[in-house]
PDB file of C-alpha atoms in Angstrom:
ATOM      1  CA  MET O 599     -15.014  23.160  14.642  1.00 53.00           C
ATOM      2  CA  ARG O 600     -12.984  20.381  12.794  1.00 70.00           C
ATOM      3  CA  ARG O 601      -9.168  20.971  12.598  1.00 77.00           C
ATOM      4  CA  ARG O 602      -6.965  20.025   9.430  1.00 80.00           C
ATOM      5  CA  LEU O 603      -3.797  18.241   9.908  1.00 81.00           C
ATOM      6  CA  ARG O 604      -0.749  20.010   9.015  1.00 83.00           C
ATOM      7  CA  ASN O 605       0.620  16.792   7.102  1.00 85.00           C
ATOM      8  CA  LYS O 606      -1.574  14.203   5.415  1.00 89.00           C
ATOM      9  CA  ILE O 607      -1.349  10.625   6.526  1.00 91.00           C
ATOM     10  CA  LEU O 608      -0.364   7.999   4.452  1.00 91.00           C
ATOM     11  CA  ILE O 609      -2.421   4.959   4.523  1.00 91.00           C
ATOM     12  CA  ALA O 610      -0.989   1.624   2.504  1.00 87.00           C
ATOM     13  CA  SER O 611      -2.792  -1.454   2.141  1.00 86.00           C
ATOM     14  CA  ASN O 612      -2.902  -4.258  -0.436  1.00 80.00           C
ATOM     15  CA  LEU O 613      -5.853  -5.631  -2.511  1.00 77.00           C
ATOM     16  CA  LEU O 614      -5.471  -9.405  -1.292  1.00 72.00           C
ATOM     17  CA  ASP O 615      -4.215  -9.391   2.365  1.00 71.00           C
ATOM     18  CA  PRO O 616      -6.599 -11.441   4.707  1.00 72.00           C
ATOM     19  CA  ILE O 617      -4.892 -10.774   7.703  1.00 75.00           C
ATOM     20  CA  THR O 618      -4.853  -6.905   7.333  1.00 76.00           C
ATOM     21  CA  PRO O 619      -7.805  -6.305   4.851  1.00 82.00           C
ATOM     22  CA  LEU O 620      -8.202  -3.297   2.257  1.00 86.00           C
ATOM     23  CA  PRO O 621     -11.600  -2.489   3.664  1.00 91.00           C
ATOM     24  CA  ALA O 622     -10.480  -1.607   7.211  1.00 91.00           C
ATOM     25  CA  ALA O 623      -7.591   0.838   5.617  1.00 90.00           C
ATOM     26  CA  GLU O 624     -10.405   2.113   3.367  1.00 93.00           C
ATOM     27  CA  ILE O 625     -12.603   2.758   6.382  1.00 94.00           C
ATOM     28  CA  VAL O 626      -9.727   4.729   8.099  1.00 93.00           C
ATOM     29  CA  ALA O 627      -9.330   6.705   4.778  1.00 93.00           C
ATOM     30  CA  VAL O 628     -12.841   7.682   4.871  1.00 94.00           C
ATOM     31  CA  LEU O 629     -12.882   8.525   8.397  1.00 92.00           C
ATOM     32  CA  LEU O 630      -9.790  10.928   8.038  1.00 92.00           C
ATOM     33  CA  GLY O 631     -11.115  12.614   4.781  1.00 91.00           C
ATOM     34  CA  GLN O 632      -8.905  15.041   3.125  1.00 90.00           C
ATOM     35  CA  ASP O 633      -6.074  14.297   5.805  1.00 92.00           C
ATOM     36  CA  ALA O 634      -5.402  11.024   4.453  1.00 92.00           C
ATOM     37  CA  VAL O 635      -4.226   9.443   1.001  1.00 93.00           C
ATOM     38  CA  LEU O 636      -4.974   5.688   0.643  1.00 93.00           C
ATOM     39  CA  ILE O 637      -2.371   3.921  -1.796  1.00 90.00           C
ATOM     40  CA  ARG O 638      -2.819   0.191  -2.557  1.00 87.00           C
ATOM     41  CA  ALA O 639      -0.154  -2.600  -3.424  1.00 83.00           C
ATOM     42  CA  LYS O 640      -1.359  -5.426  -5.822  1.00 77.00           C
ATOM     43  CA  TYR O 641      -0.042  -8.570  -4.346  1.00 64.00           C
ATOM     44  CA  VAL O 642      -0.672 -11.902  -5.840  1.00 51.00           C
ATOM     45  CA  ASP O 643      -2.962 -14.484  -4.155  1.00 45.00           C
ATOM     46  CA  VAL O 644      -0.161 -17.064  -3.334  1.00 45.00           C
ATOM     47  CA  VAL O 645       2.197 -14.849  -1.976  1.00 46.00           C
ATOM     48  CA  VAL O 646      -0.507 -13.053   0.503  1.00 45.00           C
ATOM     49  CA  GLU O 647      -1.570 -16.480   1.357  1.00 47.00           C
ATOM     50  CA  LEU O 648       2.018 -17.080   2.587  1.00 47.00           C
ATOM     51  CA  HIS O 649       1.860 -13.840   4.208  1.00 48.00           C
ATOM     52  CA  VAL O 650       5.190 -12.985   2.654  1.00 51.00           C
ATOM     53  CA  SER O 651       6.241  -9.167   2.562  1.00 58.00           C
ATOM     54  CA  THR O 652       6.780  -8.856  -1.128  1.00 64.00           C
ATOM     55  CA  PRO O 653       8.961  -6.029  -2.456  1.00 71.00           C
ATOM     56  CA  SER O 654       7.521  -3.100  -4.704  1.00 79.00           C
ATOM     57  CA  ALA O 655       9.902  -0.342  -6.072  1.00 84.00           C
ATOM     58  CA  CYS O 656       6.668   1.689  -6.733  1.00 87.00           C
ATOM     59  CA  MET O 657       5.691   1.553  -2.979  1.00 85.00           C
ATOM     60  CA  ASN O 658       9.253   2.163  -1.658  1.00 86.00           C
ATOM     61  CA  LYS O 659       9.334   4.982  -3.956  1.00 89.00           C
ATOM     62  CA  ILE O 660       6.153   6.446  -2.586  1.00 90.00           C
ATOM     63  CA  PHE O 661       7.332   5.700   1.176  1.00 89.00           C
ATOM     64  CA  SER O 662      10.608   7.375   0.227  1.00 91.00           C
ATOM     65  CA  ALA O 663       8.918  10.583  -1.177  1.00 92.00           C
ATOM     66  CA  TYR O 664       6.741  10.830   1.914  1.00 91.00           C
ATOM     67  CA  MET O 665       9.129  10.421   4.537  1.00 91.00           C
ATOM     68  CA  THR O 666      11.833  12.795   3.236  1.00 93.00           C
ATOM     69  CA  ASN O 667       9.744  15.775   1.636  1.00 91.00           C
ATOM     70  CA  GLY O 668       5.877  14.997   2.439  1.00 88.00           C
ATOM     71  CA  THR O 669       5.198  14.415  -1.475  1.00 89.00           C
ATOM     72  CA  LEU O 670       2.182  12.256  -1.958  1.00 87.00           C
ATOM     73  CA  LEU O 671       0.583  10.700  -5.158  1.00 82.00           C
ATOM     74  CA  ALA O 672      -3.367  10.551  -5.760  1.00 83.00           C
ATOM     75  CA  ASN O 673      -5.531   8.840  -3.556  1.00 84.00           C
ATOM     76  CA  GLY O 674      -6.058   5.330  -4.824  1.00 83.00           C
ATOM     77  CA  THR O 675      -2.750   5.018  -6.540  1.00 87.00           C
ATOM     78  CA  VAL O 676      -2.260   0.970  -7.069  1.00 87.00           C
ATOM     79  CA  CYS O 677       1.414  -0.247  -7.299  1.00 86.00           C
ATOM     80  CA  GLU O 678       2.423  -3.473  -8.703  1.00 80.00           C
ATOM     81  CA  VAL O 679       5.116  -5.955  -6.718  1.00 76.00           C
ATOM     82  CA  ASP O 680       8.369  -6.503  -8.596  1.00 74.00           C
ATOM     83  CA  ALA O 681       8.074  -9.447 -10.821  1.00 66.00           C
ATOM     84  CA  THR O 682      11.350 -10.726  -9.914  1.00 68.00           C
ATOM     85  CA  PHE O 683      10.829 -11.226  -6.200  1.00 64.00           C
ATOM     86  CA  GLU O 684      10.796 -15.237  -5.269  1.00 61.00           C
ATOM     87  CA  CYS O 685       8.358 -16.004  -2.758  1.00 60.00           C
ATOM     88  CA  LEU O 686       9.604 -19.592  -3.005  1.00 63.00           C
ATOM     89  CA  ALA O 687      12.836 -20.963  -4.305  1.00 67.00           C
ATOM     90  CA  GLY O 688      12.685 -20.659  -8.192  1.00 68.00           C
ATOM     91  CA  VAL O 689       9.162 -19.432  -7.989  1.00 65.00           C
ATOM     92  CA  ASN O 690       8.745 -15.600  -8.735  1.00 60.00           C
ATOM     93  CA  ILE O 691       5.816 -13.340  -9.397  1.00 59.00           C
ATOM     94  CA  GLN O 692       6.098 -13.583 -13.126  1.00 60.00           C
ATOM     95  CA  THR O 693       5.564 -17.519 -12.833  1.00 59.00           C
ATOM     96  CA  LEU O 694       2.405 -17.177 -10.748  1.00 56.00           C
ATOM     97  CA  SER O 695       1.063 -14.487 -12.937  1.00 54.00           C
TER      98      SER O 695
END
């Protein structure tokens, strides 16, 4: 008999990171089934190649809600990064898009 977890696990990944690839997160989510929710951040290629942690108000809101009261969004939610984040001096996400 398989037991269900009391609280679902939040799995966070991004679409373009070659170091921690999305397919690995998807496998974990499948293995955990209904006990997990996978959310994705939509990072820009250049930022990911630099492996810079890009801020996302959307991801921050999800993490905060999960940690404070266990609230989760739908499985497969995709968040954008903050457009004003500068990955290099004078170069922001809007410049790269």
